[in-house]
């Protein structure tokens, strides 16, 4: 295990000659330390950001629903026209 200098992250030792692979438990410990290091980087959105993100997602869903609905109507009409029973 080597401490990465610029940002203080713990990383596995490089494949330099003469170094051997750490044992199973050392690799698990390294993984857990790296997970906690990544979790420290996570920032939670503010209330306004969360509201904005939610509205963007809901708007996107509504637009996609409208597109799918209009395509469904178009293909239903087209199938009825092509394969419909003559009047």
Backbone as a chain_set.jsonl record, in Angstrom:
{"seq": "XXXXXXXXXXXXXXXXXXXXXXXXXXXXXXXXXXXXXXXXXXXXXXXXXXXXXXXXXXXXXXXXXXXXXXXXXXXXXXXXXXXXXXX", "coords": {"N": [[0.839, -1.17, 0.0], [0.487, 2.204, -0.79], [0.683, 5.623, -0.073], [-0.887, 8.021, -1.919], [0.594, 10.901, -2.992], [-0.312, 13.588, -4.036], [-3.157, 13.94, -3.483], [-3.663, 12.523, -1.192], [-4.822, 9.971, -1.258], [-5.2, 6.463, -0.697], [-3.494, 3.993, -2.368], [-2.914, 0.975, -4.265], [0.255, -0.636, -4.22], [2.656, -0.016, -6.778], [3.596, -2.029, -9.641], [6.36, -2.44, -9.218], [9.647, -3.862, -9.537], [10.503, -6.475, -7.303], [8.547, -6.041, -5.418], [5.82, -7.554, -3.739], [2.54, -8.955, -4.125], [-0.062, -7.748, -2.021], [-1.569, -9.515, 0.765], [-4.765, -11.274, 1.007], [-6.453, -10.14, 3.045], [-5.272, -7.661, 3.42], [-5.767, -6.488, 0.97], [-8.558, -6.301, 1.086], [-8.814, -4.517, 3.235], [-7.582, -2.28, 2.081], [-9.407, -1.772, 0.023], [-11.701, -1.07, 1.527], [-10.756, 1.259, 2.782], [-10.403, 2.859, 0.521], [-13.054, 3.053, -0.321], [-14.193, 4.56, 1.78], [-12.688, 6.893, 1.435], [-13.653, 7.755, -1.047], [-16.328, 8.179, -0.359], [-16.081, 10.379, 1.29], [-15.781, 12.385, -0.537], [-18.261, 12.877, -1.554], [-20.896, 15.13, -2.033], [-23.864, 16.485, -0.708], [-26.796, 17.607, -2.328], [-28.165, 20.951, -2.179], [-31.326, 22.194, -0.91], [-32.602, 23.745, -2.898], [-31.175, 22.923, -5.192], [-31.855, 20.211, -5.249], [-34.622, 20.395, -5.675], [-34.606, 21.61, -8.183], [-33.294, 19.628, -9.747], [-35.164, 17.576, -9.489], [-37.4, 18.683, -10.776], [-36.381, 18.908, -13.367], [-36.036, 16.211, -14.052], [-38.705, 15.288, -13.866], [-39.874, 16.888, -15.86], [-38.503, 15.92, -18.123], [-39.464, 13.292, -18.141], [-42.197, 13.737, -18.645], [-42.079, 14.863, -21.227], [-40.975, 12.689, -22.661], [-43.038, 10.828, -22.267], [-45.07, 12.075, -23.745], [-44.001, 11.93, -26.324], [-43.87, 9.124, -26.725], [-46.6, 8.509, -26.468], [-47.706, 9.938, -28.625], [-46.429, 8.669, -30.785], [-47.511, 6.121, -30.423], [-50.232, 6.627, -30.947], [-49.99, 7.386, -33.647], [-48.939, 5.025, -34.87], [-51.009, 3.265, -34.268], [-53.147, 4.383, -35.698], [-52.034, 4.161, -38.271], [-51.76, 1.347, -38.528], [-54.442, 0.64, -38.336], [-55.402, 1.86, -40.643], [-53.984, 0.547, -42.686], [-54.406, -2.237, -42.196], [-57.044, -2.391, -41.545], [-60.584, -3.19, -41.286], [-62.582, -3.098, -44.15], [-65.1, -0.618, -44.728]], "CA": [[0.0, 0.0, 0.0], [1.25, 3.429, -0.918], [-0.126, 6.831, 0.044], [-0.738, 8.872, -3.093], [1.013, 12.19, -2.454], [-1.043, 14.816, -4.338], [-4.458, 14.117, -2.849], [-3.74, 11.745, 0.044], [-5.552, 8.72, -1.388], [-4.439, 5.236, -0.515], [-3.54, 3.194, -3.587], [-2.101, -0.232, -4.228], [1.651, -0.421, -4.628], [2.854, -0.258, -8.202], [4.223, -3.311, -9.965], [7.814, -2.284, -9.265], [10.318, -5.139, -9.284], [10.842, -6.748, -5.909], [7.383, -5.921, -4.535], [4.9, -8.669, -3.896], [1.128, -8.622, -4.007], [-0.521, -7.857, -0.63], [-2.432, -10.677, 0.996], [-6.2, -11.101, 0.806], [-7.03, -9.234, 4.032], [-4.726, -6.331, 3.169], [-6.493, -5.941, -0.172], [-9.893, -5.925, 1.562], [-8.645, -3.298, 4.028], [-7.325, -1.207, 1.118], [-10.679, -1.491, -0.64], [-12.569, -0.355, 2.476], [-10.208, 2.621, 2.93], [-10.702, 3.597, -0.701], [-14.492, 3.345, -0.317], [-14.411, 5.689, 2.687], [-12.099, 8.077, 0.814], [-14.586, 8.211, -2.072], [-17.533, 8.684, 0.291], [-15.795, 11.717, 1.814], [-15.865, 13.333, -1.645], [-19.656, 13.058, -1.936], [-21.573, 16.289, -1.451], [-25.303, 16.386, -0.852], [-27.319, 18.826, -2.946], [-28.985, 21.819, -1.339], [-32.754, 22.029, -1.152], [-32.924, 24.327, -4.203], [-30.621, 22.054, -6.225], [-32.66, 18.997, -5.279], [-35.887, 20.748, -6.311], [-34.313, 21.848, -9.602], [-33.026, 18.321, -10.365], [-36.424, 16.839, -9.527], [-38.236, 19.267, -11.828], [-35.789, 18.547, -14.66], [-36.354, 14.792, -14.304], [-40.14, 15.179, -14.138], [-40.103, 17.478, -17.176], [-38.015, 14.973, -19.122], [-40.386, 12.155, -18.178], [-43.423, 14.177, -19.312], [-41.776, 14.993, -22.656], [-40.839, 11.344, -23.226], [-44.375, 10.232, -22.303], [-45.795, 12.682, -24.872], [-43.449, 11.364, -27.562], [-44.306, 7.723, -26.834], [-48.046, 8.513, -26.682], [-47.987, 10.369, -29.995], [-46.011, 7.58, -31.681], [-48.495, 5.049, -30.275], [-51.418, 7.024, -31.716], [-49.636, 7.357, -35.066], [-48.841, 3.641, -35.335], [-52.346, 2.667, -34.185], [-53.887, 4.884, -36.865], [-51.429, 3.582, -39.463], [-52.115, -0.066, -38.58], [-55.871, 0.578, -38.629], [-55.588, 2.232, -42.032], [-53.435, -0.472, -43.572], [-54.965, -3.575, -41.966], [-58.417, -2.265, -41.037], [-61.693, -3.836, -41.985], [-63.227, -2.101, -45.013], [-66.44, -0.247, -44.287]], "C": [[0.892, 1.244, 0.0], [0.279, 4.592, -0.794], [0.142, 7.694, -1.179], [-0.5, 10.295, -2.599], [0.084, 13.361, -2.774], [-2.352, 14.975, -3.573], [-4.665, 13.219, -1.637], [-4.514, 10.454, -0.055], [-4.614, 7.537, -1.19], [-4.605, 4.407, -1.77], [-2.669, 1.959, -3.417], [-0.698, 0.092, -4.725], [1.798, -0.754, -6.102], [3.579, -1.581, -8.414], [5.725, -3.198, -10.085], [8.478, -3.625, -8.965], [10.675, -5.283, -7.804], [9.675, -6.581, -4.952], [6.463, -7.098, -4.785], [3.474, -8.194, -3.638], [0.694, -8.747, -2.545], [-1.475, -9.037, -0.462], [-3.907, -10.284, 0.891], [-6.784, -10.062, 1.754], [-6.506, -7.81, 3.858], [-5.431, -5.687, 1.983], [-7.905, -5.527, 0.218], [-9.814, -4.638, 2.37], [-8.391, -2.099, 3.116], [-8.615, -0.799, 0.421], [-11.591, -0.675, 0.274], [-12.068, 1.075, 2.669], [-10.5, 3.46, 1.703], [-12.183, 3.95, -0.793], [-14.774, 4.542, 0.575], [-13.822, 6.976, 2.116], [-13.024, 8.628, -0.273], [-15.846, 8.784, -1.453], [-17.311, 10.071, 0.89], [-15.908, 12.778, 0.727], [-17.307, 13.67, -2.013], [-20.22, 14.292, -1.25], [-23.063, 16.132, -1.687], [-25.829, 17.685, -1.437], [-28.127, 19.645, -1.935], [-30.45, 21.6, -1.691], [-33.142, 22.572, -2.528], [-32.391, 23.461, -5.34], [-31.452, 20.79, -6.38], [-34.002, 19.25, -5.96], [-35.691, 20.941, -7.811], [-34.085, 20.528, -10.332], [-34.315, 17.513, -10.508], [-37.32, 17.355, -10.637], [-37.684, 18.934, -13.217], [-36.143, 17.102, -15.016], [-37.832, 14.634, -14.632], [-40.486, 15.77, -15.499], [-39.662, 16.54, -18.288], [-38.962, 13.781, -19.262], [-41.674, 12.539, -18.898], [-43.198, 14.3, -20.818], [-41.666, 13.614, -23.302], [-42.191, 10.63, -23.286], [-45.178, 10.779, -23.478], [-45.299, 12.113, -26.194], [-43.932, 9.939, -27.767], [-45.803, 7.655, -27.122], [-48.379, 8.912, -28.121], [-47.559, 9.309, -31.012], [-46.996, 6.413, -31.612], [-49.762, 5.379, -31.063], [-51.153, 6.935, -33.216], [-49.613, 5.926, -35.589], [-50.181, 2.917, -35.245], [-53.185, 3.091, -35.377], [-53.361, 4.249, -38.146], [-51.805, 2.106, -39.614], [-53.59, -0.231, -38.889], [-56.158, 0.903, -40.076], [-55.13, 1.118, -42.988], [-54.152, -1.805, -43.425], [-56.427, -3.551, -41.529], [-59.442, -2.981, -41.88], [-62.377, -2.785, -42.86], [-64.689, -1.845, -44.596], [-67.486, -0.557, -45.309]], "O": [[1.905, 1.311, 0.697], [-0.82, 4.551, -1.348], [1.288, 8.057, -1.44], [-1.322, 10.834, -1.858], [-0.29, 14.085, -1.851], [-2.627, 16.06, -3.06], [-5.775, 13.171, -1.106], [-4.847, 9.873, 0.978], [-3.417, 7.602, -1.473], [-5.729, 4.141, -2.197], [-1.803, 1.904, -2.544], [-0.504, 0.987, -5.547], [1.142, -1.662, -6.613], [4.108, -2.172, -7.471], [6.314, -3.808, -10.978], [7.929, -4.435, -8.218], [11.094, -4.326, -7.152], [9.792, -6.942, -3.781], [6.345, -7.578, -5.912], [3.249, -7.16, -3.009], [1.033, -9.731, -1.887], [-2.103, -9.492, -1.419], [-4.243, -9.114, 0.709], [-7.534, -9.188, 1.319], [-7.231, -6.851, 4.123], [-5.67, -4.479, 1.983], [-8.403, -4.511, -0.264], [-10.659, -3.756, 2.21], [-8.928, -1.017, 3.353], [-8.881, 0.391, 0.25], [-12.188, 0.308, -0.165], [-12.871, 2.007, 2.715], [-10.812, 4.645, 1.822], [-12.536, 5.022, -1.285], [-15.51, 5.447, 0.182], [-14.402, 8.047, 2.296], [-13.162, 9.844, -0.404], [-16.388, 9.769, -1.955], [-18.253, 10.857, 0.988], [-16.112, 13.953, 1.033], [-17.549, 14.652, -2.714], [-20.049, 14.481, -0.046], [-23.479, 15.69, -2.758], [-25.351, 18.761, -1.075], [-28.687, 19.112, -0.978], [-30.77, 20.905, -2.655], [-33.918, 21.943, -3.247], [-33.075, 23.279, -6.347], [-31.724, 20.347, -7.496], [-34.47, 18.417, -6.736], [-36.509, 20.49, -8.614], [-34.623, 20.326, -11.421], [-34.532, 16.849, -11.521], [-37.932, 16.57, -11.361], [-38.458, 18.703, -14.146], [-36.509, 16.812, -16.155], [-38.183, 13.922, -15.574], [-41.311, 15.209, -16.22], [-40.367, 16.38, -19.284], [-39.228, 13.318, -20.371], [-42.195, 11.747, -19.684], [-44.048, 13.879, -21.603], [-42.211, 13.397, -24.384], [-42.465, 9.906, -24.243], [-45.893, 10.027, -24.139], [-46.099, 11.843, -27.089], [-44.359, 9.581, -28.865], [-46.237, 6.835, -27.931], [-49.234, 8.296, -28.758], [-48.261, 9.081, -31.997], [-47.285, 5.785, -32.631], [-50.304, 4.522, -31.762], [-52.003, 6.46, -33.97], [-50.198, 5.637, -36.633], [-50.462, 2.043, -36.065], [-53.856, 2.266, -35.998], [-54.141, 3.845, -39.008], [-52.134, 1.664, -40.715], [-53.966, -1.142, -39.627], [-57.047, 0.307, -40.685], [-55.808, 0.8, -43.965], [-54.476, -2.442, -44.427], [-56.985, -4.592, -41.181], [-59.196, -3.33, -43.035], [-62.717, -1.704, -42.379], [-65.399, -2.756, -44.171], [-68.668, -0.3, -45.08]]}, "num_chains": 1, "name": "protein.A"}
